[in-house]
mmCIF file of C-alpha atoms in Angstrom:
data_model
loop_
_atom_site.group_PDB
_atom_site.id
_atom_site.type_symbol
_atom_site.label_atom_id
_atom_site.label_comp_id
_atom_site.label_asym_id
_atom_site.label_seq_id
_atom_site.Cartn_x
_atom_site.Cartn_y
_atom_site.Cartn_z
ATOM 1 C CA MET L 790 0.151 0.055 -0.061
ATOM 2 C CA LEU L 791 1.250 3.607 -0.735
ATOM 3 C CA LYS L 792 2.064 5.845 1.813
ATOM 4 C CA TYR L 793 0.524 9.414 1.623
ATOM 5 C CA GLN L 794 1.548 12.507 2.649
ATOM 6 C CA PRO L 795 -1.345 15.047 4.371
ATOM 7 C CA LEU L 796 -1.945 17.664 2.120
ATOM 8 C CA PRO L 797 -2.872 21.205 3.734
ATOM 9 C CA PHE L 798 -6.246 22.284 1.699
ATOM 10 C CA GLN L 799 -6.580 26.152 0.880
ATOM 11 C CA ARG L 800 -9.937 27.209 0.399
ATOM 12 C CA SER L 801 -11.037 31.046 -0.259
ATOM 13 C CA GLU L 802 -14.077 32.168 1.278
ATOM 14 C CA ASN L 803 -15.651 33.134 -2.046
ATOM 15 C CA ARG L 804 -18.576 30.587 -3.175
ATOM 16 C CA MET L 805 -18.656 31.288 -6.570
ATOM 17 C CA PRO L 806 -18.784 27.836 -8.730
ATOM 18 C CA THR L 807 -15.941 26.219 -10.017
ATOM 19 C CA THR L 808 -15.578 25.654 -13.860
ATOM 20 C CA HIS L 809 -11.577 25.162 -14.270
ATOM 21 C CA ILE L 810 -9.237 23.478 -12.449
ATOM 22 C CA GLN L 811 -5.271 24.004 -13.105
ATOM 23 C CA LEU L 812 -3.267 20.949 -11.936
ATOM 24 C CA CYS L 813 0.687 21.129 -11.788
ATOM 25 C CA TYR L 814 3.103 18.174 -10.738
ATOM 26 C CA PHE L 815 6.654 17.205 -10.715
ATOM 27 C CA ALA L 816 9.316 15.450 -8.606
ATOM 28 C CA ALA L 817 9.420 17.526 -5.370
ATOM 29 C CA SER L 818 12.914 18.116 -4.269
ATOM 30 C CA ASP L 819 14.076 17.868 -0.382
ATOM 31 C CA ALA L 820 13.413 21.599 0.568
ATOM 32 C CA PHE L 821 9.817 21.277 -0.768
ATOM 33 C CA ILE L 822 9.400 18.080 1.070
ATOM 34 C CA LYS L 823 10.702 19.352 4.097
ATOM 35 C CA ASN L 824 9.521 23.108 4.019
ATOM 36 C CA GLY L 825 6.239 23.055 1.886
ATOM 37 C CA ALA L 826 4.110 24.484 3.963
ATOM 38 C CA LEU L 827 5.636 27.725 4.341
ATOM 39 C CA PHE L 828 6.348 28.115 1.044
ATOM 40 C CA MET L 829 3.152 27.400 -0.032
ATOM 41 C CA ARG L 830 1.293 29.526 2.909
ATOM 42 C CA GLY L 831 2.799 32.501 0.862
ATOM 43 C CA LEU L 832 2.370 31.235 -2.436
ATOM 44 C CA LEU L 833 -1.137 30.237 -2.011
ATOM 45 C CA ARG L 834 -2.014 33.320 0.028
ATOM 46 C CA ALA L 835 -1.445 35.497 -3.287
ATOM 47 C CA THR L 836 -3.445 33.249 -5.585
ATOM 48 C CA VAL L 837 -6.500 32.702 -3.614
ATOM 49 C CA LEU L 838 -6.171 37.003 -3.383
ATOM 50 C CA THR L 839 -7.031 36.498 -7.132
ATOM 51 C CA THR L 840 -10.070 37.781 -8.506
ATOM 52 C CA GLY L 841 -11.945 34.364 -9.637
ATOM 53 C CA ASN L 842 -9.908 32.075 -7.988
ATOM 54 C CA THR L 843 -12.432 29.447 -5.736
ATOM 55 C CA ASN L 844 -9.930 26.719 -3.815
ATOM 56 C CA ALA L 845 -6.206 26.063 -3.826
ATOM 57 C CA TYR L 846 -4.373 23.082 -2.919
ATOM 58 C CA TRP L 847 -1.232 21.618 -2.535
ATOM 59 C CA GLY L 848 0.477 18.683 -1.679
ATOM 60 C CA VAL L 849 3.476 15.748 -1.653
ATOM 61 C CA GLN L 850 2.749 12.293 -2.062
ATOM 62 C CA GLU L 851 4.859 9.200 -3.082
ATOM 63 C CA GLU L 852 4.686 8.820 -6.517
ATOM 64 C CA PRO L 853 3.469 5.693 -7.398
ATOM 65 C CA GLY L 854 5.713 3.202 -8.473
ATOM 66 C CA SER L 855 8.645 4.561 -7.866
ATOM 67 C CA GLU L 856 9.753 4.060 -4.586
ATOM 68 C CA GLY L 857 11.678 6.973 -2.681
ATOM 69 C CA VAL L 858 10.590 9.300 -5.115
ATOM 70 C CA ARG L 859 7.705 12.036 -4.024
ATOM 71 C CA ALA L 860 5.641 14.154 -6.257
ATOM 72 C CA GLY L 861 4.213 17.809 -5.700
ATOM 73 C CA TYR L 862 1.123 18.957 -6.478
ATOM 74 C CA LEU L 863 -0.725 22.544 -6.882
ATOM 75 C CA ILE L 864 -4.198 22.728 -7.977
ATOM 76 C CA THR L 865 -5.596 25.755 -8.402
ATOM 77 C CA ALA L 866 -9.554 26.108 -8.836
ATOM 78 C CA TRP L 867 -11.219 28.801 -11.007
ATOM 79 C CA HIS L 868 -14.835 30.312 -11.747
ATOM 80 C CA SER L 869 -14.554 31.071 -15.675
ATOM 81 C CA GLN L 870 -11.446 30.255 -17.834
ATOM 82 C CA GLY L 871 -11.246 34.379 -18.258
ATOM 83 C CA ASP L 872 -10.282 34.711 -14.823
ATOM 84 C CA TYR L 873 -7.495 31.940 -15.222
ATOM 85 C CA ASP L 874 -6.175 33.584 -18.733
ATOM 86 C CA LYS L 875 -5.684 36.980 -16.441
ATOM 87 C CA TYR L 876 -4.356 35.228 -13.744
ATOM 88 C CA GLN L 877 -1.705 33.567 -15.987
ATOM 89 C CA ASN L 878 -0.983 37.478 -17.054
ATOM 90 C CA SER L 879 -0.344 38.020 -13.408
ATOM 91 C CA ASP L 880 2.440 38.819 -11.233
ATOM 92 C CA ALA L 881 0.856 35.874 -9.065
ATOM 93 C CA SER L 882 1.434 33.649 -11.842
ATOM 94 C CA ASP L 883 5.019 34.229 -12.585
ATOM 95 C CA MET L 884 6.101 33.820 -8.604
ATOM 96 C CA THR L 885 3.661 30.805 -8.736
ATOM 97 C CA MET L 886 5.862 29.243 -11.486
ATOM 98 C CA ARG L 887 9.213 30.851 -10.267
ATOM 99 C CA LEU L 888 8.973 29.267 -6.902
ATOM 100 C CA LEU L 889 7.857 26.104 -8.145
ATOM 101 C CA LYS L 890 10.736 25.760 -10.683
ATOM 102 C CA GLU L 891 12.891 26.355 -7.471
ATOM 103 C CA VAL L 892 11.695 23.164 -5.847
ATOM 104 C CA ALA L 893 11.388 20.545 -8.921
ATOM 105 C CA LEU L 894 13.382 18.118 -9.820
ATOM 106 C CA GLY L 895 12.822 18.380 -13.597
ATOM 107 C CA GLU L 896 10.250 19.343 -15.641
ATOM 108 C CA ILE L 897 6.750 20.578 -14.382
ATOM 109 C CA THR L 898 3.803 18.965 -16.130
ATOM 110 C CA SER L 899 0.624 21.345 -15.935
ATOM 111 C CA HIS L 900 -3.044 20.921 -17.140
ATOM 112 C CA LEU L 901 -6.331 23.169 -17.050
ATOM 113 C CA PHE L 902 -9.451 20.791 -17.175
ATOM 114 C CA THR L 903 -13.193 22.228 -17.730
ATOM 115 C CA LEU L 904 -15.762 20.706 -15.733
ATOM 116 C CA GLY L 905 -19.071 19.990 -16.595
ATOM 117 C CA VAL L 906 -21.932 22.567 -16.021
ATOM 118 C CA GLN L 907 -23.389 20.114 -13.724
ATOM 119 C CA GLU L 908 -20.665 19.689 -11.828
ATOM 120 C CA SER L 909 -19.296 22.640 -11.384
ATOM 121 C CA THR L 910 -21.117 23.929 -7.605
ATOM 122 C CA THR L 911 -21.037 21.451 -5.348
ATOM 123 C CA ILE L 912 -19.192 18.225 -6.442
ATOM 124 C CA PRO L 913 -15.889 19.650 -5.998
ATOM 125 C CA THR L 914 -16.031 20.785 -2.797
ATOM 126 C CA LEU L 915 -17.389 16.852 -2.308
ATOM 127 C CA THR L 916 -14.473 15.358 -3.760
ATOM 128 C CA PHE L 917 -11.841 17.735 -1.847
ATOM 129 C CA ARG L 918 -13.507 17.392 1.414
ATOM 130 C CA ALA L 919 -13.434 13.704 1.501
ATOM 131 C CA LYS L 920 -11.223 11.439 3.624
ATOM 132 C CA LEU L 921 -9.337 10.166 0.177
ATOM 133 C CA THR L 922 -9.633 11.984 -3.190
ATOM 134 C CA GLU L 923 -8.320 9.929 -6.143
ATOM 135 C CA PHE L 924 -7.185 11.496 -9.407
ATOM 136 C CA VAL L 925 -7.228 9.395 -12.485
ATOM 137 C CA LEU L 926 -5.324 11.094 -15.457
ATOM 138 C CA ALA L 927 -6.513 9.189 -18.890
ATOM 139 C CA SER L 928 -4.754 9.768 -22.073
ATOM 140 C CA PRO L 929 -6.551 7.700 -25.187
ATOM 141 C CA LYS L 930 -4.713 4.844 -26.367
ATOM 142 C CA LYS L 931 -3.568 5.601 -30.153
ATOM 143 C CA GLY L 932 -6.693 5.341 -32.501
ATOM 144 C CA VAL L 933 -9.468 5.494 -29.756
ATOM 145 C CA PRO L 934 -11.864 8.011 -30.252
ATOM 146 C CA ARG L 935 -12.460 10.725 -28.185
ATOM 147 C CA LYS L 936 -16.257 9.850 -28.198
ATOM 148 C CA VAL L 937 -15.115 6.577 -27.242
ATOM 149 C CA LEU L 938 -13.179 7.593 -24.313
ATOM 150 C CA LYS L 939 -15.903 10.043 -23.082
ATOM 151 C CA ARG L 940 -18.450 7.117 -22.694
ATOM 152 C CA ALA L 941 -16.387 5.062 -20.889
ATOM 153 C CA ILE L 942 -15.403 7.622 -18.686
ATOM 154 C CA GLY L 943 -18.819 8.659 -18.207
ATOM 155 C CA ARG L 944 -19.726 4.979 -17.204
ATOM 156 C CA VAL L 945 -16.886 5.121 -14.366
ATOM 157 C CA CYS L 946 -18.934 8.519 -13.087
ATOM 158 C CA GLU L 947 -22.081 6.753 -13.589
ATOM 159 C CA VAL L 948 -21.239 3.687 -11.443
ATOM 160 C CA LEU L 949 -19.908 6.110 -8.416
ATOM 161 C CA ASP L 950 -23.225 8.233 -8.552
ATOM 162 C CA GLU L 951 -24.707 5.320 -8.214
ATOM 163 C CA HIS L 952 -23.203 4.195 -4.997
ATOM 164 C CA GLY L 953 -22.989 7.515 -3.818
ATOM 165 C CA HIS L 954 -19.372 8.728 -4.062
ATOM 166 C CA PRO L 955 -19.056 12.135 -5.314
ATOM 167 C CA ALA L 956 -16.818 12.283 -8.898
ATOM 168 C CA MET L 957 -16.524 15.148 -11.538
ATOM 169 C CA ILE L 958 -14.733 14.820 -14.484
ATOM 170 C CA GLY L 959 -12.816 17.344 -16.622
ATOM 171 C CA GLU L 960 -11.613 17.378 -20.344
ATOM 172 C CA ASN L 961 -7.912 19.325 -20.937
ATOM 173 C CA VAL L 962 -8.402 22.752 -22.302
ATOM 174 C CA THR L 963 -5.033 23.523 -22.462
ATOM 175 C CA ASP L 964 -1.604 21.255 -21.298
ATOM 176 C CA SER L 965 1.920 21.561 -21.257
ATOM 177 C CA ILE L 966 5.172 19.356 -20.278
ATOM 178 C CA GLU L 967 7.463 22.757 -19.903
ATOM 179 C CA GLY L 968 5.521 24.454 -22.957
ATOM 180 C CA GLU L 969 5.487 21.663 -25.194
ATOM 181 C CA GLY L 970 1.610 20.829 -26.306
ATOM 182 C CA VAL L 971 -0.285 17.702 -24.740
ATOM 183 C CA GLU L 972 -3.791 16.434 -26.241
ATOM 184 C CA ASN L 973 -6.428 14.670 -25.468
ATOM 185 C CA VAL L 974 -6.532 14.511 -21.501
ATOM 186 C CA TYR L 975 -9.119 13.850 -18.901
ATOM 187 C CA VAL L 976 -9.036 13.659 -14.760
ATOM 188 C CA ILE L 977 -11.466 11.960 -12.845
ATOM 189 C CA VAL L 978 -11.750 13.309 -9.388
ATOM 190 C CA ILE L 979 -13.135 11.020 -6.764
ATOM 191 C CA GLY L 980 -14.060 11.653 -3.451
ATOM 192 C CA TRP L 981 -13.819 8.525 -1.071
ATOM 193 C CA PRO L 982 -14.800 7.185 2.432
ATOM 194 C CA ALA L 983 -11.788 5.450 3.010
ATOM 195 C CA TYR L 984 -8.572 3.610 0.632
ATOM 196 C CA GLU L 985 -9.872 -0.005 1.175
ATOM 197 C CA ILE L 986 -13.339 0.441 -0.575
ATOM 198 C CA MET L 987 -11.826 1.595 -4.187
ATOM 199 C CA ASP L 988 -10.802 -1.485 -5.048
ATOM 200 C CA LYS L 989 -13.855 -3.564 -4.118
ATOM 201 C CA LYS L 990 -17.008 -4.084 -6.792
ATOM 202 C CA PRO L 991 -18.228 -2.692 -8.568
ATOM 203 C CA PHE L 992 -15.636 0.374 -8.583
ATOM 204 C CA VAL L 993 -12.965 -1.596 -9.840
ATOM 205 C CA THR L 994 -14.745 -3.069 -13.063
ATOM 206 C CA PRO L 995 -15.231 0.248 -14.936
ATOM 207 C CA ILE L 996 -11.999 1.506 -14.368
ATOM 208 C CA ASP L 997 -10.100 -1.898 -15.856
ATOM 209 C CA GLU L 998 -12.961 -1.082 -18.946
ATOM 210 C CA LEU L 999 -11.219 2.187 -19.108
ATOM 211 C CA SER L 1000 -8.030 0.811 -19.035
ATOM 212 C CA SER L 1001 -8.763 -0.745 -22.655
ATOM 213 C CA PHE L 1002 -8.882 2.554 -23.893
ATOM 214 C CA ALA L 1003 -6.671 4.841 -22.288
ATOM 215 C CA ASP L 1004 -3.561 4.836 -20.444
ATOM 216 C CA LEU L 1005 -3.954 6.112 -16.605
ATOM 217 C CA ARG L 1006 -2.244 7.006 -13.940
ATOM 218 C CA PHE L 1007 -3.268 7.574 -10.325
ATOM 219 C CA TRP L 1008 -2.945 9.695 -7.275
ATOM 220 C CA HIS L 1009 -4.616 9.287 -4.060
ATOM 221 C CA VAL L 1010 -4.511 12.340 -1.475
ATOM 222 C CA PRO L 1011 -6.267 12.435 2.277
ATOM 223 C CA PHE L 1012 -6.978 16.580 2.318
ATOM 224 C CA ASP L 1013 -5.946 18.339 5.453
ATOM 225 C CA THR L 1014 -7.674 21.694 6.261
ATOM 226 C CA TYR L 1015 -6.477 25.213 6.930
ATOM 227 C CA THR L 1016 -6.982 28.832 6.211
ATOM 228 C CA SER L 1017 -3.838 31.523 5.386
ATOM 229 C CA ARG L 1018 -6.040 34.502 6.582
ATOM 230 C CA LEU L 1019 -4.201 35.089 9.905
#
């Protein structure tokens, strides 16, 4: 079983719905692992005060399948793509990327996902406030049409919804690996009450079916809650 690091959770005080989430991940340096709380407190304070930001999250986790290698994560949530675009052209965004590069070992991967309208109000809050949040990043295998992959992803969320587990789907808007474009990436974000439930039927079946159409990457993150407004 993987060992998970607690993920401090930063929430802004506005109640605007979230329509977009930006996900950044990278191999974390020792400096980030040891001093991440201090580093991110100042960084996220600037981010959550940006107009249109609804939440921000960060954490350090052991990289699945790579013993001893930990990944760092930064997630920012936005009311609209227009708000996100303004943020990208702001000093706060420049500071974010500058500081991330100082604590990242190698490349920083970034995705901007748009969420479904029906999922943009309460579902993000439910998934991130669950005892365990699972991220499934899906990239279509060669030759798989988008509509086939989206149907398989939809089936995953149908099963989860039938059993009372909140989940949301994000479709990529812009993606980059140090500036290089990446296409057709989807994210499924699931809220779980416990780790053990994930590996039980009926949840494994739609995930197995999805793996026939997409290359999958999994992250599991328990969130802690705090506010930076001291």
